[in-house]
PDB file of C-alpha atoms in Angstrom:
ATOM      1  CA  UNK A   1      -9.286 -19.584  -2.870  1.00 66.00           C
ATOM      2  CA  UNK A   2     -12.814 -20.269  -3.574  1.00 83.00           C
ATOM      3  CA  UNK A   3     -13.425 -16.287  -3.573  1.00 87.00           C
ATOM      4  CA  UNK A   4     -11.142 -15.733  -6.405  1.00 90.00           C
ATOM      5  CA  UNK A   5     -13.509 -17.061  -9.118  1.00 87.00           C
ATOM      6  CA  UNK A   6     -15.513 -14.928 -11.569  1.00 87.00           C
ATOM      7  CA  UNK A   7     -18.679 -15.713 -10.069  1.00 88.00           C
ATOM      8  CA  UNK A   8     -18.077 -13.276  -6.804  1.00 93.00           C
ATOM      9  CA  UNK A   9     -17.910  -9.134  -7.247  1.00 94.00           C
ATOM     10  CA  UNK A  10     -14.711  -7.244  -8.242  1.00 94.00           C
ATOM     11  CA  UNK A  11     -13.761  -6.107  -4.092  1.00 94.00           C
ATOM     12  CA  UNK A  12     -14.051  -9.267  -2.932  1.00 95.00           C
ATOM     13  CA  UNK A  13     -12.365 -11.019  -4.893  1.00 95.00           C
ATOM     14  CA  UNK A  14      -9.652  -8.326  -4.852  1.00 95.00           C
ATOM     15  CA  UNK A  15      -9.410  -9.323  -0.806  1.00 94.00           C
ATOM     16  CA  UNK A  16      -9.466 -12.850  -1.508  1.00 95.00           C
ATOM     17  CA  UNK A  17      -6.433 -11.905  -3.715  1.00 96.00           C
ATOM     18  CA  UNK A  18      -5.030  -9.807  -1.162  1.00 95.00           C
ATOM     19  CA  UNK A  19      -5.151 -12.270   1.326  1.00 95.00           C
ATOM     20  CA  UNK A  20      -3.728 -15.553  -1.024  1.00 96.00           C
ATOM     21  CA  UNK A  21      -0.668 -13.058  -1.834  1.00 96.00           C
ATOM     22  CA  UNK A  22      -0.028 -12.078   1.839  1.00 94.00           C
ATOM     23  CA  UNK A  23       1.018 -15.838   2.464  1.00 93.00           C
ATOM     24  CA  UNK A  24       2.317 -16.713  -1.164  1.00 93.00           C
ATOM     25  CA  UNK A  25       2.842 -16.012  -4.698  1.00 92.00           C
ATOM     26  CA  UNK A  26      -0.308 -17.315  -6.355  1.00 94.00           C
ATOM     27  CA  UNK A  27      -0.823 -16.674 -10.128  1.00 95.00           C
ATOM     28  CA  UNK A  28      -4.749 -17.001  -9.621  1.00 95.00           C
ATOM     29  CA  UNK A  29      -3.705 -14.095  -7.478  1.00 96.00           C
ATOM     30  CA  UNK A  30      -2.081 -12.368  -9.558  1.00 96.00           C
ATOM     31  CA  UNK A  31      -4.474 -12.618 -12.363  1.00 96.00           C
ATOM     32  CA  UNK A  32      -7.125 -11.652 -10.812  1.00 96.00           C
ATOM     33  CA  UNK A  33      -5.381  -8.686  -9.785  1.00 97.00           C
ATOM     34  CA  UNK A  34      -4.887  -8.353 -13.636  1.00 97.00           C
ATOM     35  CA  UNK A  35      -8.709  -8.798 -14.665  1.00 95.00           C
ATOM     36  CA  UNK A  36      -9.507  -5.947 -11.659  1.00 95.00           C
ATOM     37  CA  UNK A  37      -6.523  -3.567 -13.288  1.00 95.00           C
ATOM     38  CA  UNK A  38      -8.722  -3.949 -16.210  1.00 95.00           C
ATOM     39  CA  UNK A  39     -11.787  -2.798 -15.426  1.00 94.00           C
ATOM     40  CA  UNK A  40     -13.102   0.577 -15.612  1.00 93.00           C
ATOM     41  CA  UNK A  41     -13.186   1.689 -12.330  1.00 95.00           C
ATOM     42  CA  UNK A  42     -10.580   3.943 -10.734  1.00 95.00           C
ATOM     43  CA  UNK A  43     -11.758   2.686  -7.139  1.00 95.00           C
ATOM     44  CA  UNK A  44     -11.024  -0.975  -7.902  1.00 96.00           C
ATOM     45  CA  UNK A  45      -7.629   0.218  -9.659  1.00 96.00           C
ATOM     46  CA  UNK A  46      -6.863   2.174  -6.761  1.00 96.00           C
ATOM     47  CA  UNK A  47      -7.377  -1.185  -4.334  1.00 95.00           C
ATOM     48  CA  UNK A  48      -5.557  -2.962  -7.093  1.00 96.00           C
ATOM     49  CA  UNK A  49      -2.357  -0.664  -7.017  1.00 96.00           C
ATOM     50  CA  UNK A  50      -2.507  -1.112  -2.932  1.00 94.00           C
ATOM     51  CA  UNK A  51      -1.963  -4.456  -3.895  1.00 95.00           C
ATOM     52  CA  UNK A  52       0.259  -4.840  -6.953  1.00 96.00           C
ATOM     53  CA  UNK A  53       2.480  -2.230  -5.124  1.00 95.00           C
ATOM     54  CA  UNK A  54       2.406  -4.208  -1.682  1.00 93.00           C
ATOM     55  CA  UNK A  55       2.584  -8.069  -2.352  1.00 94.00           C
ATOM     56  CA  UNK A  56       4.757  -8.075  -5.930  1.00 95.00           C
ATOM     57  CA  UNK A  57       6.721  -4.837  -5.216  1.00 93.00           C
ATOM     58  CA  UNK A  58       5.954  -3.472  -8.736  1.00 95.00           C
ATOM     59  CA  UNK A  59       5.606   0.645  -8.221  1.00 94.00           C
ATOM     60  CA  UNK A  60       2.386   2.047  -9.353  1.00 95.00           C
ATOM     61  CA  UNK A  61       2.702   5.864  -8.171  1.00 94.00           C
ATOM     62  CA  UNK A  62       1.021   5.316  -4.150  1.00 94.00           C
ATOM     63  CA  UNK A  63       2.807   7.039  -1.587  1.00 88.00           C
ATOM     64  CA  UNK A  64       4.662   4.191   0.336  1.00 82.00           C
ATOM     65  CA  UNK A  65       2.874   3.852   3.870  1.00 78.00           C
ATOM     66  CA  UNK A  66       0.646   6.669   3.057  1.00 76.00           C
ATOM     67  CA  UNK A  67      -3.348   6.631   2.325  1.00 84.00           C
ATOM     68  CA  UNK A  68      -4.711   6.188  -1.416  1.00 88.00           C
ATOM     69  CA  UNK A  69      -5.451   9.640  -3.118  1.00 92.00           C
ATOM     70  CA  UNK A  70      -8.828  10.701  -3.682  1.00 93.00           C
ATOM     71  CA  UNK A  71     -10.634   9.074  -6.435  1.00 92.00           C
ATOM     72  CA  UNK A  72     -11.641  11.772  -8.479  1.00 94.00           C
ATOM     73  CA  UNK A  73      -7.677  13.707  -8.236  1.00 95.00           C
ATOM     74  CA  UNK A  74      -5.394  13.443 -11.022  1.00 96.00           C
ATOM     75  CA  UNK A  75      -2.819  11.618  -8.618  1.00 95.00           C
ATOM     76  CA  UNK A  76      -5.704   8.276  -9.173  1.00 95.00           C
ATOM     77  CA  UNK A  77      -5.959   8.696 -12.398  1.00 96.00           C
ATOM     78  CA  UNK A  78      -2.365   8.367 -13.015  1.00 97.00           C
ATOM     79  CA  UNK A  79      -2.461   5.790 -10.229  1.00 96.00           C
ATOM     80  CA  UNK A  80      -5.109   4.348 -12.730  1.00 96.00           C
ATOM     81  CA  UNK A  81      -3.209   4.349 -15.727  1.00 97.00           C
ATOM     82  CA  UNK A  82      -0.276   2.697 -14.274  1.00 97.00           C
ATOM     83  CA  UNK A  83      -2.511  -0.433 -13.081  1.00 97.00           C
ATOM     84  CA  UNK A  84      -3.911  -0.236 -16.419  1.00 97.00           C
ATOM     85  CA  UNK A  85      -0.659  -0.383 -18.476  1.00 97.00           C
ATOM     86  CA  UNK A  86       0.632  -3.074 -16.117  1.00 97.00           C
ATOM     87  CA  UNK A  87      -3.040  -4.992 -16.103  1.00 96.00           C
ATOM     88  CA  UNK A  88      -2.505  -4.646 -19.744  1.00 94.00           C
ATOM     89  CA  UNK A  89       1.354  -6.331 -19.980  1.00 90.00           C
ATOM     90  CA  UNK A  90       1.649 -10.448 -20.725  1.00 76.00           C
ATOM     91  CA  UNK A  91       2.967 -11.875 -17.850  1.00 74.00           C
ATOM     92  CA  UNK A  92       6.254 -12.564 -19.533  1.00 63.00           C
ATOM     93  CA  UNK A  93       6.518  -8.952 -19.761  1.00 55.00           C
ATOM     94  CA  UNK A  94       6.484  -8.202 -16.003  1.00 52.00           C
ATOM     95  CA  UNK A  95       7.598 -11.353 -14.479  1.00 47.00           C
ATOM     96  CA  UNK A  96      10.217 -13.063 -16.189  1.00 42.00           C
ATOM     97  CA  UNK A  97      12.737 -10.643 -17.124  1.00 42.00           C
ATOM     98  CA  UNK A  98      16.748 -12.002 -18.174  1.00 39.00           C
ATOM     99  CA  UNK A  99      18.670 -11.921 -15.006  1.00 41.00           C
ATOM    100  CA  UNK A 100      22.092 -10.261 -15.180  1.00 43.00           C
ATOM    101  CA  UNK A 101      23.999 -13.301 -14.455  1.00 42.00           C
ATOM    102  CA  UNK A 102      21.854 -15.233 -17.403  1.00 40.00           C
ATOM    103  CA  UNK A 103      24.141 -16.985 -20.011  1.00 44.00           C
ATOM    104  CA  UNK A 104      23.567 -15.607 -23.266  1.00 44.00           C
ATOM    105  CA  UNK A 105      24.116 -17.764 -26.151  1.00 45.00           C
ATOM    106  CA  UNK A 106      26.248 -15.667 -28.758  1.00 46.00           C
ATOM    107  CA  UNK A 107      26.441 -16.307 -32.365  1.00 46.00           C
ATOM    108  CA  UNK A 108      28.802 -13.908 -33.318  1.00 46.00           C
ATOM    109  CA  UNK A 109      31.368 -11.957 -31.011  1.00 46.00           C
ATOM    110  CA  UNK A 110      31.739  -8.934 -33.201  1.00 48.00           C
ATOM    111  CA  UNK A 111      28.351  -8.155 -32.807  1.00 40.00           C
ATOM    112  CA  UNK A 112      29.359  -7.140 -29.186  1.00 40.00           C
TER     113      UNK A 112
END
């Protein structure tokens, strides 16, 4: 957990990451991811994606199972943006959506 501060490289705190979200769902975790998703550096956002795609399930565009495209092909930089955009998202945006069986308070029935 110590690895996950902003004192240690990009990579290895991406691992540390990695390895904190393999046994739970740890919003340092997750943030970091983030702060890496941010950075410009389609190698890190690639590793990120690996990630973001494997421990929280969110698609970013890898081939499920497969190897990580190239760095310089357009596949990564599309790969890239989607980290990016999702990096870029409040967590309220990507994690805590309505659920379908919410109850919705309702002013006014005709509305609906």
């Amino acid at each position: 957990a110590r690895l996950l501060g902003p004192a240690h490289p990009t990579m290895l705190r991406l691992l540390a990451a990695g390895a904190v979200l393999n046994n739970c769902r740890d919003p340092v975790a997750i943030e970091v991811l983030r702060e890496a998703g941010r950075q410009p550096n389609r190698g890190i956002a690639l590793a990120a994606a690996q990630m973001i795609q494997k421990y929280l399930g969110v698609d970013m565009g890898l081939p499920v199972g497969g190897q990580k495209p190239a760095a310089n092909s357009r596949e990564a930089a599309e790969v890239a943006r989607n980290v990016l955009r999702w990096a870029s998202e409040t967590p309220s945006q990507s994690s805590a959506e309505t659920p379908a069986d919410s109850n919705v308070p309702v002013s006014d029935a005709a509305f609906f």
